[in-house]
Coordinates of C-alpha atoms in Angstrom, one line a residue:
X1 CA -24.7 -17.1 -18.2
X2 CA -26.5 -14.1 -18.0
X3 CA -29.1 -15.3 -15.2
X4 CA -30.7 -14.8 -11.8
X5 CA -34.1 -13.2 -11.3
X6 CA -36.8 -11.6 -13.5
X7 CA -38.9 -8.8 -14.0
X8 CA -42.3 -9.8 -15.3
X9 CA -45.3 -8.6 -17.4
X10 CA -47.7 -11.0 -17.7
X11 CA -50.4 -11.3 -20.4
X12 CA -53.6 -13.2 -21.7
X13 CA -56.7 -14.3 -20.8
X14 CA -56.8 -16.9 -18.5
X15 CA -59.7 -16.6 -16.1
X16 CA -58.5 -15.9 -12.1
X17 CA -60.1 -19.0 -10.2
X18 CA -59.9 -18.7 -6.4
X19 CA -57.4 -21.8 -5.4
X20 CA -59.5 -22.3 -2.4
X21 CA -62.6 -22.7 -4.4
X22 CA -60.7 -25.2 -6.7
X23 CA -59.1 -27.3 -3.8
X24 CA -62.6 -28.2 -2.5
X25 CA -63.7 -30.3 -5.4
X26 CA -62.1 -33.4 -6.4
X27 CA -58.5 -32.5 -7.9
X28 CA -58.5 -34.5 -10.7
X29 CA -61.3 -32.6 -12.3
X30 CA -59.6 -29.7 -12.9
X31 CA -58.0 -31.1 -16.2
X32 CA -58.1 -30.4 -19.5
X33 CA -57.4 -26.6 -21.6
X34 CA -58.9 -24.9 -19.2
X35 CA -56.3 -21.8 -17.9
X36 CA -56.2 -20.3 -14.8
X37 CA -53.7 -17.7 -12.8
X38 CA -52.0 -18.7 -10.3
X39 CA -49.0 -18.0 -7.6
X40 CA -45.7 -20.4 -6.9
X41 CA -47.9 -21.0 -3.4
X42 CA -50.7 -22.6 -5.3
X43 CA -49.2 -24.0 -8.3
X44 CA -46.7 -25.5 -5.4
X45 CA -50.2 -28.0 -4.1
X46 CA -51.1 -29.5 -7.2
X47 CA -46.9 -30.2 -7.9
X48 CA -47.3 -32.2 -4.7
X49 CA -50.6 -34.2 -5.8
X50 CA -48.9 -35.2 -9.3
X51 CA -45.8 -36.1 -7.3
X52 CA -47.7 -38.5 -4.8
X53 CA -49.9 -39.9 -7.6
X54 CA -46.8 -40.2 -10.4
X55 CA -47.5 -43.1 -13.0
X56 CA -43.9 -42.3 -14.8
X57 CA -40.6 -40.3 -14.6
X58 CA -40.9 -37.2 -12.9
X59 CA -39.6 -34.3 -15.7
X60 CA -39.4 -30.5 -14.4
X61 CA -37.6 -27.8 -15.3
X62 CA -38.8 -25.9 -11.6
X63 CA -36.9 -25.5 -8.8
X64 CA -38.5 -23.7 -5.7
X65 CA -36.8 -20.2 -6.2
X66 CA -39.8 -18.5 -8.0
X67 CA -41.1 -14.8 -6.8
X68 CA -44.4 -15.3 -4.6
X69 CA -45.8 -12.2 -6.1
X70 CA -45.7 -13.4 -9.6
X71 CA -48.5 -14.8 -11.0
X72 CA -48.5 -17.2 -14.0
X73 CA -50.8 -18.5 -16.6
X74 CA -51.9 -22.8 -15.8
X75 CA -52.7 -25.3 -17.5
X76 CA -53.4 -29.1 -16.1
X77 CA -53.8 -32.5 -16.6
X78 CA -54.2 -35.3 -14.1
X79 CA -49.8 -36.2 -15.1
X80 CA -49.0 -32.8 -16.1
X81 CA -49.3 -29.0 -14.8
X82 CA -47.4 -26.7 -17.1
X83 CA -47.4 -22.6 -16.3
X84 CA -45.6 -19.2 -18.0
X85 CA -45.5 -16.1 -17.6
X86 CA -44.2 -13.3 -19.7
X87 CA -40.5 -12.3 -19.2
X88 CA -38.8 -9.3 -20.6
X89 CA -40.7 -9.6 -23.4
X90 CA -40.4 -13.4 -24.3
X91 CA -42.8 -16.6 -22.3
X92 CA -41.2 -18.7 -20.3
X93 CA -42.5 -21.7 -19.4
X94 CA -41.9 -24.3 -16.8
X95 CA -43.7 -27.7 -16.2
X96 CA -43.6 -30.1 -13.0
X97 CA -45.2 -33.9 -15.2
X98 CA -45.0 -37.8 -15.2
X99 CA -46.9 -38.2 -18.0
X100 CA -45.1 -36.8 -21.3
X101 CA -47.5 -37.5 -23.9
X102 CA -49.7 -35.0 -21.7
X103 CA -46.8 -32.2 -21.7
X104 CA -46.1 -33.0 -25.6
X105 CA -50.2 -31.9 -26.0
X106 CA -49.9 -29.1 -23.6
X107 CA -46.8 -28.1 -25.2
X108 CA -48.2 -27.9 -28.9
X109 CA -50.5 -24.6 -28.0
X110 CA -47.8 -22.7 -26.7
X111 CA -47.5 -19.5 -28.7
X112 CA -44.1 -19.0 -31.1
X113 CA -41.1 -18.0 -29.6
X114 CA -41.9 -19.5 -26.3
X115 CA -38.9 -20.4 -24.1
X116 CA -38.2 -23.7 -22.2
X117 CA -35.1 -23.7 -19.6
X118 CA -34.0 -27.1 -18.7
X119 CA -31.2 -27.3 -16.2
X120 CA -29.4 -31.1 -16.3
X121 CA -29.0 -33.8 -18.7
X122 CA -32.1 -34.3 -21.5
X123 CA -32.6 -37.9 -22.5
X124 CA -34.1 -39.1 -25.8
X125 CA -37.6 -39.5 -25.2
X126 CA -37.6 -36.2 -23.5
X127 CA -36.4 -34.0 -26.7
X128 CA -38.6 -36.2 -28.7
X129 CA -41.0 -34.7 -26.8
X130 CA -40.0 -31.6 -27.3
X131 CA -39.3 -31.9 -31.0
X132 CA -43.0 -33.6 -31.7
X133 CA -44.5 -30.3 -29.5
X134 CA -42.7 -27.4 -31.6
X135 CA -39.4 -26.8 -29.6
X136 CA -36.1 -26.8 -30.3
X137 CA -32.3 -26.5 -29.2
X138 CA -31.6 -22.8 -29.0
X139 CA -28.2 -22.6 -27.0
X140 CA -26.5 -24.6 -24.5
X141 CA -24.5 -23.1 -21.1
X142 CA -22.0 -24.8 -19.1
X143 CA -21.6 -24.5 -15.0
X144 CA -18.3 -23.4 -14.2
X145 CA -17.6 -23.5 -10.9
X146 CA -14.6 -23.2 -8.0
X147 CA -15.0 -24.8 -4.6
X148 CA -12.2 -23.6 -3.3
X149 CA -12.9 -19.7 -3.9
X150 CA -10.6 -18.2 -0.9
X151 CA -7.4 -19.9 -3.0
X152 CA -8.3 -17.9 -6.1
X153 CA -5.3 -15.5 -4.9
X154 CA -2.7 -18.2 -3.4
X155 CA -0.7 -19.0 -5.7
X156 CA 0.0 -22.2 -4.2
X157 CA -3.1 -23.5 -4.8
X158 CA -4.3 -21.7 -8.4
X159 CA -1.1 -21.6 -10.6
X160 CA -2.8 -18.1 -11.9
X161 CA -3.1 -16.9 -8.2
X162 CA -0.5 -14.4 -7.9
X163 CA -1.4 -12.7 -11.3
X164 CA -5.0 -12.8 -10.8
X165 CA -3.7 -10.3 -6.9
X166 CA -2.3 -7.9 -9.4
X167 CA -5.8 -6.3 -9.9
X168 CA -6.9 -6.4 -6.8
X169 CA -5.9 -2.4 -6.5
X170 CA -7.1 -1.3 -9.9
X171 CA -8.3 2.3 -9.5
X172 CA -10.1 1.9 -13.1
X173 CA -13.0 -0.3 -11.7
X174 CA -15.4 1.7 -9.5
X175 CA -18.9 0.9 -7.8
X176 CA -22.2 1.7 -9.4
X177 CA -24.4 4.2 -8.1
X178 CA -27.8 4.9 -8.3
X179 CA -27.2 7.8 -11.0
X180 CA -25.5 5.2 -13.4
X181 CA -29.0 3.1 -13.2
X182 CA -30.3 3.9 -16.4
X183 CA -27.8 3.3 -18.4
X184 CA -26.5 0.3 -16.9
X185 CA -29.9 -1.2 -17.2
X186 CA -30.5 -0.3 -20.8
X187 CA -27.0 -1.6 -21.5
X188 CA -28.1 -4.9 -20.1
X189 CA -31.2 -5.2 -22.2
X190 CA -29.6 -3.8 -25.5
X191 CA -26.1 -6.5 -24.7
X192 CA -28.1 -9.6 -23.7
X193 CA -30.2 -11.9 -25.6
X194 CA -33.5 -12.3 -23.8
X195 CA -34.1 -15.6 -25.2
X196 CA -31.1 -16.8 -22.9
X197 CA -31.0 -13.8 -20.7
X198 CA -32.9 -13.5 -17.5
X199 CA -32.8 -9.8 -16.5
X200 CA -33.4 -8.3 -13.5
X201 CA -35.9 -5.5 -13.2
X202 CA -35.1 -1.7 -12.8
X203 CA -36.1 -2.2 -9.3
X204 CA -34.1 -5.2 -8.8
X205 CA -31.7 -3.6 -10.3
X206 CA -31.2 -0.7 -7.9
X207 CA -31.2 -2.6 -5.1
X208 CA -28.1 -4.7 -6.2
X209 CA -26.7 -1.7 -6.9
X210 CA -27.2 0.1 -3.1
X211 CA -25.8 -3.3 -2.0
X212 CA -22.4 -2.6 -3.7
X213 CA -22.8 -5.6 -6.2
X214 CA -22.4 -4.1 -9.3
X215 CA -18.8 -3.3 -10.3
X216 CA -18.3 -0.9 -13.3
X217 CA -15.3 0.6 -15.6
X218 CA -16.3 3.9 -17.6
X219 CA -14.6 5.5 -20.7
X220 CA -15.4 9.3 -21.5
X221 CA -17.9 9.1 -18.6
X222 CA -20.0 6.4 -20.7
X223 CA -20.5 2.8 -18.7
X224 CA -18.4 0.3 -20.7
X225 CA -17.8 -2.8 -19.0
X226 CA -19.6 -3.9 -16.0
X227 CA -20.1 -7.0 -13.6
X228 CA -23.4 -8.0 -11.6
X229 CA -23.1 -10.1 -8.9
X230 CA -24.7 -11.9 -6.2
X231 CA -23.8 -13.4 -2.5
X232 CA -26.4 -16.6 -1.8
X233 CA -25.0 -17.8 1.4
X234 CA -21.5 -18.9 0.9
X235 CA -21.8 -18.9 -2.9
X236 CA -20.5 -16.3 -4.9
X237 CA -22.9 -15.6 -7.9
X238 CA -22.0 -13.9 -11.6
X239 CA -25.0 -13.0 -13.0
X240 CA -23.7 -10.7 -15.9
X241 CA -20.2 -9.5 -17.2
X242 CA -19.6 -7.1 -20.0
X243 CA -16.7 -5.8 -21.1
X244 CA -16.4 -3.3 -24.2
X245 CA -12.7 -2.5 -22.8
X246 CA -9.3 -4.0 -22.4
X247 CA -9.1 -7.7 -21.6
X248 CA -7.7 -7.1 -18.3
X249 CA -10.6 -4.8 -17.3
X250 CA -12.7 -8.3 -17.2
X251 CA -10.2 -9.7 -15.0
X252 CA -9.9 -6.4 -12.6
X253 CA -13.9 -6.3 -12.3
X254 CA -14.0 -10.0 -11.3
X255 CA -11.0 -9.7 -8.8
X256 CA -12.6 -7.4 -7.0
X257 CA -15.8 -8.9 -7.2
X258 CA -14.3 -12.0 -5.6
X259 CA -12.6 -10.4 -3.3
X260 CA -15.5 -8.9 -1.8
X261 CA -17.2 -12.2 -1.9
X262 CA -14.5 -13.9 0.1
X263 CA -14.5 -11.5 3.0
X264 CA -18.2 -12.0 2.8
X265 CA -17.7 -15.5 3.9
X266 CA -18.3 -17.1 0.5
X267 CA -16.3 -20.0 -0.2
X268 CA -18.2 -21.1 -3.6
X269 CA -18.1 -19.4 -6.6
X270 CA -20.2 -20.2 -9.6
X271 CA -21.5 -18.6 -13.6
X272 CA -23.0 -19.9 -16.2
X273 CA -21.5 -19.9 -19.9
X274 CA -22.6 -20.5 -23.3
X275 CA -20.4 -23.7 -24.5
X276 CA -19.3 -22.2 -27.4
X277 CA -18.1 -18.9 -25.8
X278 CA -14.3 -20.0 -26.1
X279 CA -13.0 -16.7 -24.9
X280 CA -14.5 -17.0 -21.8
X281 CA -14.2 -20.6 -20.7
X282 CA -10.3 -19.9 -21.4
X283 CA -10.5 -16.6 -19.3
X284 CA -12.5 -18.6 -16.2
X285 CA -9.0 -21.0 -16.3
X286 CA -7.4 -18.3 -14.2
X287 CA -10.3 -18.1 -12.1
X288 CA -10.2 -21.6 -11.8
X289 CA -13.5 -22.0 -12.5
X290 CA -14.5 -24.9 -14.7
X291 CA -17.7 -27.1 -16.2
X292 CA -18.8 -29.5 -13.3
X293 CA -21.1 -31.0 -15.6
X294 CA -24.3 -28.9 -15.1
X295 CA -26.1 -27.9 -18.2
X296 CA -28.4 -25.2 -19.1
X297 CA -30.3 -26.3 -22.7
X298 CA -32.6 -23.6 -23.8
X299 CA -35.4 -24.5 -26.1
X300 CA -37.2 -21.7 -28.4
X301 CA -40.9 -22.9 -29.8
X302 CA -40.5 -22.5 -33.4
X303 CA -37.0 -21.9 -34.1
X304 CA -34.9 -24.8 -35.4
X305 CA -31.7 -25.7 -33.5
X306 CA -28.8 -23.5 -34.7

């Protein structure tokens, strides 16, 4: 999947509370439709009093990798804290609730086209919810993964090994520099679908890019294919692959990709896919990466399951 970190422009005209001020009253009388802006820091405390006080299932679509400098747009009530912010060009929106008759009502004021990311499996009540507040299935992406990523050339171990070595030493992949930034970044945003898509910004961007981690193949001097990726540890992260050329030029860009990641120390290599992307699932087979049963279900406000 296309995915990984986010540049953000965020709207409306929620009214900034100091979090201090709001921590010394009583915390459950900050409830109701009143909004406020907040950072991951703050919205982080009240995540905590809902998960001490829980009357239910705990539902969430957050996981504690959100930007500090970010600020997003909250609403509460005493089960329930949901909060968005605008993301190249579309909300996104993430709750932390055990109540979801309270998330259902936050839910239905969220403005058309809004986005809900839900990583794992969604039960029935859950996209009844969802259903009964305005959203809907959008897409779906698969986890492939490989947890043995330093076999990925040893034949012995991947059956595809010693044909996935042959483009290891392809001279038609190159690194980006910072004079390709531009384009590579408009490329991004005119390829990707934003809905699904979570791009980084032109500044993020660049950085990857003066870190060697964005691989590129060019034709006539124009950017054609190209591959972001990350190192978070020991895992080895695709972000985003494109490629407008050859079908092997996917496979050289990767290769070297990996290769990089492996004498980097990474041992764990992971991307997400959307499920009915056939081409690619067959294509990570020689990567031997496959779906470990993670799931990535997008919902769109509005928009009725395709």
């Amino acid at each position: 999947m296309d995915a990984a970190i986010n540049g953000v422009e965020l709207t409306g005209n929620s009214a900034c509370v100091p979090f201090d001020a709001e921590l010394n009253n009583d915390f459950d009388s900050w409830v109701g439709d009143r909004s406020l802006r907040m950072r991951i820091s703050q919205i982080s405390k009240y995540i905590s009093e809902i998960k001490k006080n829980a009357i239910s299932k705990i539902y969430t679509n957050y996981y504690a990798n959100h930007p500090e400098e970010v600020e997003y747009d909250v609403i509460r009530e005493s089960q329930a804290i949901v909060f968005s912010y605008w993301d190249s060009s579309v909300r996104r929106i993430f709750f932390y609730v055990s109540d979801l008759n309270q998330l259902c009502k936050m839910l239905m004021n969220q403005e058309e086209g809004s986005i809900i990311d839900y990583i794992g499996k969604c039960d029935d009540t859950f996209l009844e919810t969802l259903k009964q507040s305005g959203f809907y299935k959008f897409s779906r992406f698969l986890r492939l993964s490989n947890r043995n990523l330093t076999h990925i050339f040893d034949p012995i171990s991947n059956p595809y090994g010693e044909y996935m070595s042959r483009f290891l030493e392809s001279k038609e992949i190159e690194k980006a520099c910072q004079g390709d930034l531009e384009e590579l970044y408009n490329l991004l945003l005119r390829t990707f679908d934003n809905r699904t898509s979570h791009f980084q910004s032109k500044e993020e961007l660049a950085e990857i890019i003066k870190q060697g981690h964005v691989l590129i193949h060019k034709k006539k001097e124009r950017i054609v294919s190209f591959i972001i990726f990350y190192f978070q540890g020991k895992k080895f992260y695709t972000a985003h692959i494109l490629n407008g050329a050859e079908n092997h030029i996917a496979l050289c860009m990767y290769a070297q990709a990996a290769q990089m990641a492996i004498e980097s120390g990474c041992t764990y290599a992971y991307s997400w896919v959307e499920e009915n992307n056939k081409v690619s699932l067959r294509s990570n087979q020689l990567k031997q990466s496959f779906p470990d049963g993670m799931t990535d279900t997008i919902f769109v406000k509005g928009e009725l399951a395709l």
